mmCIF file of C-alpha atoms in Angstrom:
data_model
loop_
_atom_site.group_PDB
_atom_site.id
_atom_site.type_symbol
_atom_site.label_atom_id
_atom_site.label_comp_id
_atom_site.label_asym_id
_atom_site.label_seq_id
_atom_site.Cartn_x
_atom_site.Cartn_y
_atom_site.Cartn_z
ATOM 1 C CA UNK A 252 146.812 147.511 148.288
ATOM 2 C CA UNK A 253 146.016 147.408 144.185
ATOM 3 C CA UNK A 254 142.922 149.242 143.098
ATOM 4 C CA UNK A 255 140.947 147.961 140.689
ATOM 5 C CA UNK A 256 138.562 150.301 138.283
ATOM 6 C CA UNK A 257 135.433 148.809 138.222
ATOM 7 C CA UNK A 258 133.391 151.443 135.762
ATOM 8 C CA UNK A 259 134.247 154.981 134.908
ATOM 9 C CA UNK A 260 131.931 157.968 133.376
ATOM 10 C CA UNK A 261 131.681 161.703 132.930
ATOM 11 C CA UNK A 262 132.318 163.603 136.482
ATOM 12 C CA UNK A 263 130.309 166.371 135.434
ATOM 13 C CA UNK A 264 127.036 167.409 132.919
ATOM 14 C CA UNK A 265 126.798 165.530 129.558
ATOM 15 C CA UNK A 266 125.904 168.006 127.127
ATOM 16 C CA UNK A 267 125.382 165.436 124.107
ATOM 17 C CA UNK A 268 125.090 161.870 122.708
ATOM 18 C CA UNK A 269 125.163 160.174 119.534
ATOM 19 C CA UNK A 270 124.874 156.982 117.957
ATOM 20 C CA UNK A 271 127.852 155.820 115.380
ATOM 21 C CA UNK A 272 125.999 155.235 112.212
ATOM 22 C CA UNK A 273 128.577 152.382 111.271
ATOM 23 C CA UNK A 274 128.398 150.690 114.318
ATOM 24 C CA UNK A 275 125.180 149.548 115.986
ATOM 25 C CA UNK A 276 126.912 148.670 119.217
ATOM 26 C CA UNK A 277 128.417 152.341 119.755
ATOM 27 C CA UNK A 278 127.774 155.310 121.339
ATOM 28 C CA UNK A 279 129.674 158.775 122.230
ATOM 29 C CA UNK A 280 129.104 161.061 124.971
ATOM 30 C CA UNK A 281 130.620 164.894 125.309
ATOM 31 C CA UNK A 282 130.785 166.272 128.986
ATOM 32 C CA UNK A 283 131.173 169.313 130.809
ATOM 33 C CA UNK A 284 134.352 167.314 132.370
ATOM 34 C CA UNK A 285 136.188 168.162 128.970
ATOM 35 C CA UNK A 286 136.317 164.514 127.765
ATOM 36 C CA UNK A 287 134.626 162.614 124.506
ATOM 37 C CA UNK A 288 134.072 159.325 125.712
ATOM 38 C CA UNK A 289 132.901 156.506 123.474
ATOM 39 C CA UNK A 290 130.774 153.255 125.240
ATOM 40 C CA UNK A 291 130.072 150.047 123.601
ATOM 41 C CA UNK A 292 126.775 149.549 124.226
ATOM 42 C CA UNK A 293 126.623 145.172 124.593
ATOM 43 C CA UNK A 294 128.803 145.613 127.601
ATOM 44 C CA UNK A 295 127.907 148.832 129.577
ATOM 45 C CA UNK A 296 131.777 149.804 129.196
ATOM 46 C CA UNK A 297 133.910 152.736 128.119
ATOM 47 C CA UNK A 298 136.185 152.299 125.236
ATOM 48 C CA UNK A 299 137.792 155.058 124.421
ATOM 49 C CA UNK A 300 138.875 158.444 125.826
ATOM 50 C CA UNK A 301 138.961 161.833 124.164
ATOM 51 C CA UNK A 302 140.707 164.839 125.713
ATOM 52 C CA UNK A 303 140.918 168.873 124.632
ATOM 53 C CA UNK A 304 143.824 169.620 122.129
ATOM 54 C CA UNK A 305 147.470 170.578 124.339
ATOM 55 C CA UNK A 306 146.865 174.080 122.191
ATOM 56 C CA UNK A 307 143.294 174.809 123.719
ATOM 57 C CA UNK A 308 142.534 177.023 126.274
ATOM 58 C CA UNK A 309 142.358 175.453 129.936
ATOM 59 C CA UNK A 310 138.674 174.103 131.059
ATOM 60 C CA UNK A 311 137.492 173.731 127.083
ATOM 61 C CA UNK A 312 134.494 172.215 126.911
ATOM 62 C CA UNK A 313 132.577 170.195 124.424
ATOM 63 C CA UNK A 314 129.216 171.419 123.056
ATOM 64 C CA UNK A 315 128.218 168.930 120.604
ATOM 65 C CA UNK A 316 128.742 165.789 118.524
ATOM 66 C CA UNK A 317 128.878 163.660 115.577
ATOM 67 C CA UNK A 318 129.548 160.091 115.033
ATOM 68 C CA UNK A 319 130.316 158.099 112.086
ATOM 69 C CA UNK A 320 133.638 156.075 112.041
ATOM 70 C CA UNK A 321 135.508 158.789 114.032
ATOM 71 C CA UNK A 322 133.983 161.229 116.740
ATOM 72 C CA UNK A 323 133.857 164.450 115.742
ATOM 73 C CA UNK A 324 133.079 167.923 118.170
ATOM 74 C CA UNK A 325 132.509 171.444 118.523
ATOM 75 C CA UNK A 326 134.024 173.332 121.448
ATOM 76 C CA UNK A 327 133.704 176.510 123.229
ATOM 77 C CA UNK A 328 136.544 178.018 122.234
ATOM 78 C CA UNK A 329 135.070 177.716 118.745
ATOM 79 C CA UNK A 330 137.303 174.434 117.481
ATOM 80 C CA UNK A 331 136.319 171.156 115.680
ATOM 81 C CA UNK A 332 138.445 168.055 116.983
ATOM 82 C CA UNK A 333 137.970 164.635 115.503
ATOM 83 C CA UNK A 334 139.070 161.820 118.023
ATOM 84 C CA UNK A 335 139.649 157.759 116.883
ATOM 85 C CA UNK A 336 137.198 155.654 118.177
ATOM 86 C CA UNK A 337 139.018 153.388 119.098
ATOM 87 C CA UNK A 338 141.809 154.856 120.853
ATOM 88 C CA UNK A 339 140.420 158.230 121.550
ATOM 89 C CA UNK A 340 143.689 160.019 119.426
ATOM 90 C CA UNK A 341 143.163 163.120 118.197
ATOM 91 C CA UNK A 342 142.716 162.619 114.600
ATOM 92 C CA UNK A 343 142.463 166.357 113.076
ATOM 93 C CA UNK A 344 140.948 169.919 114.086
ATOM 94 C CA UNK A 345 140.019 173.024 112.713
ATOM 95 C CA UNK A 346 140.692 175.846 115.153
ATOM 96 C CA UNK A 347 138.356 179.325 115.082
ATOM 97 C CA UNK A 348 135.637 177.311 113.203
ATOM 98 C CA UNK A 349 133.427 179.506 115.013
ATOM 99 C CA UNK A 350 133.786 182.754 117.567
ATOM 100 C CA UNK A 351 131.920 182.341 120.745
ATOM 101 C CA UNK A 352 132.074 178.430 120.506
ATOM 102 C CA UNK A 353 130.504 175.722 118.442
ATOM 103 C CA UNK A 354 127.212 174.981 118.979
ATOM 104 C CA UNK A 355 126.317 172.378 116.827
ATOM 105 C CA UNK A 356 127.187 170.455 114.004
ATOM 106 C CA UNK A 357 126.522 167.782 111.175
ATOM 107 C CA UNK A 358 128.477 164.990 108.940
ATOM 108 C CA UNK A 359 126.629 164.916 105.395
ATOM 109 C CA UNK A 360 125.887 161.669 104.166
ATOM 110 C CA UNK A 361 128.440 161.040 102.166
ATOM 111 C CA UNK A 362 131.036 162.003 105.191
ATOM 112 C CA UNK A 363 132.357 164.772 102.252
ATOM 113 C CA UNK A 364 131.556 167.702 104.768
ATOM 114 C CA UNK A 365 130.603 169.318 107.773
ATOM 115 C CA UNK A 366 128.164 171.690 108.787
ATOM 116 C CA UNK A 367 128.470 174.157 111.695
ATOM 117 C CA UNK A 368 126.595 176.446 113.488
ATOM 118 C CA UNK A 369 127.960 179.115 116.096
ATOM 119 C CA UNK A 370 126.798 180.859 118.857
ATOM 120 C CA UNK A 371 126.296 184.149 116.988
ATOM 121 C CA UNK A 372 124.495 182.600 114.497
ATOM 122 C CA UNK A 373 126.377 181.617 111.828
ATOM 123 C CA UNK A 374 126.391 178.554 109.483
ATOM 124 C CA UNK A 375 129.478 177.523 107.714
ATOM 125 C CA UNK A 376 130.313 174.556 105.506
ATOM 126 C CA UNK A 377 133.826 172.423 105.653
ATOM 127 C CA UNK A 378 135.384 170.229 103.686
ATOM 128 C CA UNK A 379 136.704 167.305 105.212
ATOM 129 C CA UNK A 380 139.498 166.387 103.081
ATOM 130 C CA UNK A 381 141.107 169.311 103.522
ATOM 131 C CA UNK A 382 139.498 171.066 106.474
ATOM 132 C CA UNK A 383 138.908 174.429 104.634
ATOM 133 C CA UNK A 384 135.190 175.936 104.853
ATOM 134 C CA UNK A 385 133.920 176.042 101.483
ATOM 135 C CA UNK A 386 130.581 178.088 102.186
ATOM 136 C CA UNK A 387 129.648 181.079 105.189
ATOM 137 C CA UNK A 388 126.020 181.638 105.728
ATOM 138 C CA UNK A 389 124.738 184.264 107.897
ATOM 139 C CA UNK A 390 121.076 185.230 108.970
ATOM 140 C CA UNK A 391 120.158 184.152 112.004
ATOM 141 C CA UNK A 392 120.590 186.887 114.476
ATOM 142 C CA UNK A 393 121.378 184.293 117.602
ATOM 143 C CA UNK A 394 123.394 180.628 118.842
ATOM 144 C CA UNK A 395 122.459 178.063 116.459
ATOM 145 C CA UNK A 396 120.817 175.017 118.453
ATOM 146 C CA UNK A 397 120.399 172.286 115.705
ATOM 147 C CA UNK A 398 121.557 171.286 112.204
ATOM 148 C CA UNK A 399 120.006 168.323 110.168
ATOM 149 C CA UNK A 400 120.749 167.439 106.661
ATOM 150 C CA UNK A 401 118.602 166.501 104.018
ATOM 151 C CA UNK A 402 119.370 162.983 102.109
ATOM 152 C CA UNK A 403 120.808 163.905 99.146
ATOM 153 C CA UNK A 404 123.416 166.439 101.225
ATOM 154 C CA UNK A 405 121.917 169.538 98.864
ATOM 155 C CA UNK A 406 120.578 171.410 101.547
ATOM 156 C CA UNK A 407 119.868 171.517 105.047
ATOM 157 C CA UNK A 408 117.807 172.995 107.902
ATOM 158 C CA UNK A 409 119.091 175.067 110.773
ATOM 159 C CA UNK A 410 116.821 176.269 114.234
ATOM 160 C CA UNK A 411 118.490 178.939 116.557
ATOM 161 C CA UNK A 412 117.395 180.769 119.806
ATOM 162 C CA UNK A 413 116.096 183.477 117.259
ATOM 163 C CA UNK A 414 113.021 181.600 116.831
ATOM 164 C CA UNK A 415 113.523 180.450 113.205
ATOM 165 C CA UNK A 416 114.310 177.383 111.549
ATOM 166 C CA UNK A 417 115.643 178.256 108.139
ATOM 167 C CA UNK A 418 115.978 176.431 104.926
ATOM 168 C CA UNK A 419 119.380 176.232 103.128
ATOM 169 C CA UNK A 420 120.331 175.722 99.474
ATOM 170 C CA UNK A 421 124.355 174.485 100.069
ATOM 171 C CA UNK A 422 125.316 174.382 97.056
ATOM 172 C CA UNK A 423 123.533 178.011 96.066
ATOM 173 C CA UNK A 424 124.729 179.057 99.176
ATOM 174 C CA UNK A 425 121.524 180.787 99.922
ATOM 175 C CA UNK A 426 118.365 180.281 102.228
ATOM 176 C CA UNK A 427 115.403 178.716 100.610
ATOM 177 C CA UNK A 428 112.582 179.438 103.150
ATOM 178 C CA UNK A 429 112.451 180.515 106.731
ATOM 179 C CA UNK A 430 110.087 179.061 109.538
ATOM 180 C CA UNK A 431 109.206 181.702 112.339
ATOM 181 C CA UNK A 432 107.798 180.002 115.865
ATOM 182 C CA UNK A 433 105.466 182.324 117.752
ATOM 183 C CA UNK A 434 106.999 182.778 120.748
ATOM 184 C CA UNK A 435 110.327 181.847 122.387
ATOM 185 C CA UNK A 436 113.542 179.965 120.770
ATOM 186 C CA UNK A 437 113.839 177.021 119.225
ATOM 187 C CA UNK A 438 115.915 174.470 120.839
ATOM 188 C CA UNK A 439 115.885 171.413 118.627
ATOM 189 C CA UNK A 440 114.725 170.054 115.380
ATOM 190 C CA UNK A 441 113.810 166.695 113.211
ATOM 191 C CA UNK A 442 113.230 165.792 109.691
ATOM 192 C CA UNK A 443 110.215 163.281 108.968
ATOM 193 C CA UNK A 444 111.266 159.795 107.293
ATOM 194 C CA UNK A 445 110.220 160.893 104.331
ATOM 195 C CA UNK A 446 111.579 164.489 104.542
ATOM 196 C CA UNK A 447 108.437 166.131 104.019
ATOM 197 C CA UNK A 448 107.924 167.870 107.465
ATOM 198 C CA UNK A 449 109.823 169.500 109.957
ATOM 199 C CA UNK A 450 109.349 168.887 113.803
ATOM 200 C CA UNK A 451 110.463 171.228 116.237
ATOM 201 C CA UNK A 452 110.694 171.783 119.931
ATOM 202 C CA UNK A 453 111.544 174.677 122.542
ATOM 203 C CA UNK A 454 111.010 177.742 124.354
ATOM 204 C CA UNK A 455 107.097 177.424 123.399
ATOM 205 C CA UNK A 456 106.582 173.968 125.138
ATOM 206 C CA UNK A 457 105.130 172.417 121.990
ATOM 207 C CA UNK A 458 106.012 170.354 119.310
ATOM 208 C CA UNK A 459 104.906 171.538 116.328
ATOM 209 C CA UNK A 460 104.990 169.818 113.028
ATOM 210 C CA UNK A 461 105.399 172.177 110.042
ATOM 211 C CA UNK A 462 105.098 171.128 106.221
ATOM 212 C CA UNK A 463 107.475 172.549 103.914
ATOM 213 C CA UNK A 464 107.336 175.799 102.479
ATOM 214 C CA UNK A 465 104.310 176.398 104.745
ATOM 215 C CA UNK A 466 104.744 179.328 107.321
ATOM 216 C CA UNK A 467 102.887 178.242 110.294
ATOM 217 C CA UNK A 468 103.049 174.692 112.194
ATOM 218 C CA UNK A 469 100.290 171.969 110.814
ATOM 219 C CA UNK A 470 99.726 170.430 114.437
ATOM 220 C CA UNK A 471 100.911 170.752 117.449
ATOM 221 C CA UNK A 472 101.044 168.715 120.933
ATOM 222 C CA UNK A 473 101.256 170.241 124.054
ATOM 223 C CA UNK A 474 103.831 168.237 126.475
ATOM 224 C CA UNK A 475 103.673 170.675 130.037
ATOM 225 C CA UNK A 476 102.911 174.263 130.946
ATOM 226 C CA UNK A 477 105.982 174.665 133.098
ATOM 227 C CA UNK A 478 108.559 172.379 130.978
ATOM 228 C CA UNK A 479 110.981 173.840 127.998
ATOM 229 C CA UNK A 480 111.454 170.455 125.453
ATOM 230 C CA UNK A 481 115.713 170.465 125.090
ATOM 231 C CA UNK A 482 115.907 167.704 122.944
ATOM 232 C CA UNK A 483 113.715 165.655 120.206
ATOM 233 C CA UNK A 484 114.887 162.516 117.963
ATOM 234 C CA UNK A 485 113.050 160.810 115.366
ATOM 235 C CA UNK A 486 113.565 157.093 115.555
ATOM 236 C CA UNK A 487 115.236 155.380 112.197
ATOM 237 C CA UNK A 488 112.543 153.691 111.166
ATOM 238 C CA UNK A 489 109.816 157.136 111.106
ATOM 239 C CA UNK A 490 107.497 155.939 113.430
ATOM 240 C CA UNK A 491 108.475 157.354 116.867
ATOM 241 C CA UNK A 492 109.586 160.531 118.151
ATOM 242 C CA UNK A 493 111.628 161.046 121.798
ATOM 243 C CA UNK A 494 112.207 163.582 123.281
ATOM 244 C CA UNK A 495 113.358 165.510 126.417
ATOM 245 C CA UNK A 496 112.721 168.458 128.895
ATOM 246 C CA UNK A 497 113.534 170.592 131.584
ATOM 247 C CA UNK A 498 111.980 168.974 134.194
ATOM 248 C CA UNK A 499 114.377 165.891 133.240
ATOM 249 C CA UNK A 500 111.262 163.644 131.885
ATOM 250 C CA UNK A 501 111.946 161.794 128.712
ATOM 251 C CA UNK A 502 108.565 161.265 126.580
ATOM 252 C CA UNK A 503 107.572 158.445 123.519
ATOM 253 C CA UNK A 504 105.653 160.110 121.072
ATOM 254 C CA UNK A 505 103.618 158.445 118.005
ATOM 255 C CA UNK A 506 105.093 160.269 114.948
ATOM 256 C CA UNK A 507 101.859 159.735 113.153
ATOM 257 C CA UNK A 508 99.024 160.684 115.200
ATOM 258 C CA UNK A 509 101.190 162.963 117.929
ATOM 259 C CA UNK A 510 99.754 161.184 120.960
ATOM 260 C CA UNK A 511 102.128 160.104 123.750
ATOM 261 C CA UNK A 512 102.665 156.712 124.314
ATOM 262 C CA UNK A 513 104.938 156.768 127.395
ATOM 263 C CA UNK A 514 106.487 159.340 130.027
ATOM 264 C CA UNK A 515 109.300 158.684 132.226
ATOM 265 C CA UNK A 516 111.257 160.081 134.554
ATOM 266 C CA UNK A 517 115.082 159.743 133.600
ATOM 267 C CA UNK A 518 117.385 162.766 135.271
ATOM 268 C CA UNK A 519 117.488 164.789 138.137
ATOM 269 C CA UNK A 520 118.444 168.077 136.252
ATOM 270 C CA UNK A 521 117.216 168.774 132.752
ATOM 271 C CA UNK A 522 117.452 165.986 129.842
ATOM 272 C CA UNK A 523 120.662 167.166 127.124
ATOM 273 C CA UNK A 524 120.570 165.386 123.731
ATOM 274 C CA UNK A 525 118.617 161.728 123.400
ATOM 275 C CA UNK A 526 118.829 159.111 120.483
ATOM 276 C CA UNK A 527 117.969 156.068 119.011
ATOM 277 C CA UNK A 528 120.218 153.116 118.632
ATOM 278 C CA UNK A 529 120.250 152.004 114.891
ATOM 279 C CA UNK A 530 117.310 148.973 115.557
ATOM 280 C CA UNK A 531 115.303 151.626 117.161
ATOM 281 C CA UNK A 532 115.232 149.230 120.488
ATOM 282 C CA UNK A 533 116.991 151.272 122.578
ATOM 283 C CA UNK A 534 116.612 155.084 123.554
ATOM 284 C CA UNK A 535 119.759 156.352 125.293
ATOM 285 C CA UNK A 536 119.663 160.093 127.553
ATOM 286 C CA UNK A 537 121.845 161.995 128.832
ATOM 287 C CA UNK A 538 121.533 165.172 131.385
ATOM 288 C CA UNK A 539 122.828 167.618 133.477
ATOM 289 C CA UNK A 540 123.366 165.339 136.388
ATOM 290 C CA UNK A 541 125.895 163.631 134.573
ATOM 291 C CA UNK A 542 124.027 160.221 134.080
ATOM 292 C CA UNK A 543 123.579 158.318 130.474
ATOM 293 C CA UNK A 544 120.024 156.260 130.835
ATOM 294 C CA UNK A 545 119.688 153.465 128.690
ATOM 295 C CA UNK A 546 115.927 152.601 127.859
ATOM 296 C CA UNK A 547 114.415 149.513 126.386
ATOM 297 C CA UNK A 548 111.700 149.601 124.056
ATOM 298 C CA UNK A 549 109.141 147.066 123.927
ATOM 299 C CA UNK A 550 106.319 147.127 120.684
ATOM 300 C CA UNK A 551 103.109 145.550 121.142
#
């Protein structure tokens, strides 16, 4: 008797998602099963494959992800592995990028470099061409938990479990401006369309909006007394904000006004990483119990 695969997926927690930002129909998916998988999104399907290096240690794992043309990760034994999209090949690494793993990391805009974070709390800056880190920042005292980068790839904001979100000059080298949350760490961070305010979410079940340059948060909104938020995206077009919890509820959020605008309930253990497609239609999740929800959204 022939078997016949009907659909395949991670066997294990999915830890992130992203969106290609060259390909509207794409998405890539890092799980705790060791494998980078890439989906095309018309057709529900798998395309591609991504496995640990033959040199990494047994039972690496994946932490976090970027997608532009290629795939690119951070793993736990601190390397950075880019995989083709297409065939899931290994494409280049940097090994020791980071002790104690890679936590996250970001493609600039012009897809000249990357930025890291690590798990003790350092930031570092590589070159792509070459794969040689050009800059080493260091002042967060704990794992870095999010990295986005301004437009004009000049600088760039970091959050960490220290409870700061800090403000970096990259071509100075230096920070610019730190942002200290009250209480607990910060797990996840946005920039607003028109990069004027920061949005963050954590430890502190709120998400708080902060101006720039302004030390304290200029609203907040409450989502649950019992629920850490693990994961916030602001949709392309700056009007929405998604984002996820503990408690595995995924929420709609009005970027303007802060009000939700929908709840629902999309994993069994706690939500992982969430984004936008490029048309801002879709919402896809992903989560500890090893599921990738795909979410429709309908405006009035």
């Amino acid at each position: 008797m022939n078997s016949l695969p009907i659909a395949e997926s991670h066997t294990n927690s999915i830890v992130a998602v992203a969106f290609s930002t060259k390909y509207g129909d794409r998405f890539a998916t890092a799980g705790d099963d060791s494998t980078i998988r890439v989906w095309d999104l018309s057709e529900y399907s798998n395309i591609a494959i991504g496995y640990p290096r033959s040199h990494q240690p047994s039972g690496a794992k994946p932490l976090c992800l970027g997608f532009t043309d290629i795939v690119v990760s951070g793993w736990d034994d601190g390397s950075v592995i880019a995989h083709d999209i297409d065939t899931g090949d290994n494409l280049w690494y940097i090994e020791r990028a980071h002790a104690g793993g890679v936590t996250s990391l970001k493609l600039s805009h012009n897809m000249r470099f990357l930025l890291s974070g690590g798990m003790n709390g350092e930031v570092r800056l590589w070159e792509l061409r070459s794969r040689e880190m050009i800059s080493h920042m260091k002042e967060h005292t704990q794992k870095i938990t999010d990295i986005q980068i301004f437009e004009d790839d000049l600088s760039a904001l970091t959050s960490s479990k220290d409870r700061c979100i800090m403000h970096w000059d990259l071509r100075e080298e230096r920070r610019l401006y730190c942002y200290t949350q009250r209480m607990g760490g910060i797990n996840t961070i946005a920039l607003s369309k028109d990069q004027t305010q920061i949005i963050s979410m954590g430890q502190e079940r709120k998400i708080s909006y902060w101006n720039r340059n302004t030390p304290s948060p200029v609203h907040e909104s409450t989502f649950g007394d019992n629920e850490e938020g693990m994961c916030l995206v602001r949709s392309n077009d700056g009007r929405l904000l998604a984002s996820g919890g503990s408690s595995g509820i995924i929420r709609l959020w009005n970027y303007e006004t802060g009000a939700m605008l929908s709840s629902a309930t999309a994993h069994s253990g706690y939500v992982s990483d969430i984004t936008f497609s490029l048309d801002d239609r879709q919402i896809i999740s992903t989560g500890q119990d090893g599921a990738i929800s795909i979410w429709c959204i309908f405006s009035e």
